[in-house]
Amino acid sequence: MTGLIGEYDCKVDVKGRFMFPADLRKQFDAAFEKGFVINRNLHQKCLVLYPLAEWEKLNKKLSKLNRLIKANDVFVRRFTGGATNVEADNTGRLLLPKSLSEYADISADLKVLGSNNVIELWDKKMYDDFLSQDINIEKLAEDVLGGLNFNDPGDE
């Protein structure tokens, strides 16, 4: 699976389901049928939908942490505590767990974002508020990407 891209507006029905965007689904090939793990985002009040293979990679790394060290134990518990398996129904809808949708203040209007190897799920108003924050994107790009070598043929 290549990097997931796209920004989609969806509606959440009264049962907490939303229709997974067809254009985003096409980027998954057969991985869509394997399901997802949904969880809270660490840095923003939104949800992250991990394709099952991505969650398994992450969980494998987490399982290597020594849980006898308190910081590791607390982190793993807090990070994985809300993680929930979700699968699309036969019409392509996903059910948002009530506790997670309440955490992210997701109501009827949902913003679905392909974000490299995961999918972010935002309440539309919260996402609009996030985008309107005064962030110097040039400085952020320099801080985050400035040390990378974009001419490295090993990255291809």
Coordinates of C-alpha atoms in Angstrom, one line a residue:
M1 CA 0.0 0.0 0.0
T2 CA 1.4 3.4 -1.0
G3 CA 0.9 6.5 1.1
L4 CA -2.8 7.3 1.7
I5 CA -3.9 10.7 0.4
G6 CA -7.0 12.7 0.1
E7 CA -9.5 14.8 2.1
Y8 CA -13.1 13.8 2.2
D9 CA -16.3 15.1 3.8
C10 CA -18.5 12.4 5.2
K11 CA -21.7 12.2 7.3
V12 CA -22.1 10.2 10.5
D13 CA -25.5 8.6 10.9
V14 CA -27.5 8.4 14.1
K15 CA -25.9 5.0 14.8
G16 CA -22.4 6.3 14.5
R17 CA -21.6 4.9 11.1
F18 CA -20.0 6.6 8.1
M19 CA -19.6 5.6 4.5
F20 CA -15.9 5.0 3.9
P21 CA -14.9 7.2 0.9
A22 CA -14.7 5.2 -2.3
D23 CA -11.7 7.1 -3.7
L24 CA -9.8 6.3 -0.5
R25 CA -10.9 2.7 -0.5
K26 CA -9.4 2.3 -3.9
Q27 CA -6.0 3.0 -2.4
F28 CA -6.2 -0.1 -0.2
D29 CA -6.6 -2.9 -2.7
A30 CA -7.3 -6.0 -0.7
A31 CA -6.1 -4.5 2.6
F32 CA -9.5 -2.8 3.1
E33 CA -11.2 -6.2 3.7
K34 CA -8.8 -7.1 6.5
G35 CA -10.2 -4.3 8.7
F36 CA -8.8 -1.5 10.9
V37 CA -7.9 -0.5 14.4
I38 CA -9.3 2.8 15.5
N39 CA -7.8 4.8 18.3
R40 CA -7.3 8.3 19.8
N41 CA -4.6 10.5 18.2
L42 CA -1.7 11.3 20.6
H43 CA -1.4 15.0 19.7
Q44 CA -4.8 16.2 18.4
K45 CA -8.4 15.6 19.4
C46 CA -9.2 13.4 16.5
L47 CA -9.1 9.6 15.8
V48 CA -6.7 7.5 13.8
L49 CA -7.8 4.6 11.7
Y50 CA -4.9 2.2 11.3
P51 CA -5.1 -0.4 8.5
L52 CA -4.6 -3.7 10.3
A53 CA -1.1 -4.3 8.9
E54 CA 0.0 -0.9 10.2
W55 CA -1.4 -1.5 13.6
E56 CA 0.3 -4.9 13.8
K57 CA 3.7 -3.3 12.9
L58 CA 3.1 -0.6 15.6
N59 CA 1.9 -3.2 18.2
K60 CA 4.9 -5.4 17.5
K61 CA 7.2 -2.4 18.5
L62 CA 5.1 -1.7 21.5
S63 CA 5.3 -5.3 22.7
K64 CA 9.1 -4.9 22.9
L65 CA 8.8 -2.2 25.6
N66 CA 9.6 -3.5 29.1
R67 CA 6.3 -3.1 31.0
L68 CA 8.1 -3.4 34.3
I69 CA 9.3 0.2 33.7
K70 CA 6.5 2.4 34.9
A71 CA 6.7 5.0 32.0
N72 CA 6.5 2.2 29.4
D73 CA 3.6 0.5 31.2
V74 CA 1.6 3.8 31.5
F75 CA 2.3 4.7 27.9
V76 CA 1.2 1.3 26.5
R77 CA -1.9 1.4 28.6
R78 CA -2.9 4.9 27.7
F79 CA -2.1 4.4 24.0
T80 CA -3.7 1.1 23.5
G81 CA -6.6 1.6 26.0
G82 CA -9.1 2.9 23.4
A83 CA -7.9 0.8 20.5
T84 CA -10.8 -1.0 18.9
N85 CA -11.1 -3.3 15.9
V86 CA -13.5 -2.1 13.2
E87 CA -14.5 -3.7 9.9
A88 CA -16.7 -2.3 7.1
D89 CA -20.1 -3.7 6.8
N90 CA -21.3 -5.1 3.4
T91 CA -22.1 -1.5 2.2
G92 CA -18.7 -0.1 3.1
R93 CA -19.8 1.7 6.3
L94 CA -17.6 1.8 9.4
L95 CA -19.0 2.1 13.0
L96 CA -17.2 4.7 15.2
P97 CA -17.1 3.4 18.8
K98 CA -19.2 5.7 20.9
S99 CA -16.5 6.4 23.5
L100 CA -14.0 7.4 20.8
S101 CA -16.4 9.6 18.8
E102 CA -17.2 11.4 22.1
Y103 CA -13.5 11.9 22.8
A104 CA -13.0 13.5 19.4
D105 CA -16.3 15.4 19.5
I106 CA -17.4 13.9 16.3
S107 CA -21.0 14.6 15.5
A108 CA -22.7 14.5 12.1
D109 CA -20.0 16.1 9.9
L110 CA -16.8 14.1 9.6
K111 CA -13.5 15.0 7.8
V112 CA -11.6 11.9 6.6
L113 CA -8.0 12.4 5.7
G114 CA -5.5 10.0 4.1
S115 CA -2.4 10.7 6.1
N116 CA 0.5 8.6 4.7
N117 CA 0.1 5.2 6.4
V118 CA -3.0 6.0 8.5
I119 CA -6.4 7.7 8.2
E120 CA -7.4 10.6 10.4
L121 CA -11.0 11.2 11.4
W122 CA -11.9 14.7 12.6
D123 CA -15.1 16.5 13.5
K124 CA -15.3 18.9 10.5
K125 CA -15.5 22.0 12.7
M126 CA -12.5 21.0 14.8
Y127 CA -10.5 20.3 11.6
D128 CA -11.4 23.7 10.2
D129 CA -10.3 25.2 13.5
F130 CA -7.0 23.3 13.3
L131 CA -6.4 24.6 9.8
S132 CA -7.1 28.2 10.8
Q133 CA -4.4 28.1 13.5
D134 CA -1.6 30.6 13.0
I135 CA 1.2 28.2 12.2
N136 CA 4.3 29.3 10.3
I137 CA 4.3 26.4 7.8
E138 CA 7.6 27.4 6.2
K139 CA 9.4 27.3 9.6
L140 CA 7.7 24.0 10.5
A141 CA 8.8 22.5 7.2
E142 CA 12.4 23.6 7.8
D143 CA 12.4 22.2 11.3
V144 CA 10.8 18.9 10.3
L145 CA 12.3 18.3 6.8
G146 CA 15.5 20.4 6.9
G147 CA 17.8 17.6 7.8
L148 CA 16.5 15.1 5.3
N149 CA 18.4 14.4 2.1
F150 CA 15.8 14.4 -0.7
N151 CA 18.5 13.3 -3.2
D152 CA 19.2 10.0 -1.5
P153 CA 18.6 7.2 -4.1
G154 CA 18.1 4.7 -1.3
D155 CA 14.7 6.3 -0.6
E156 CA 13.3 5.1 -4.0

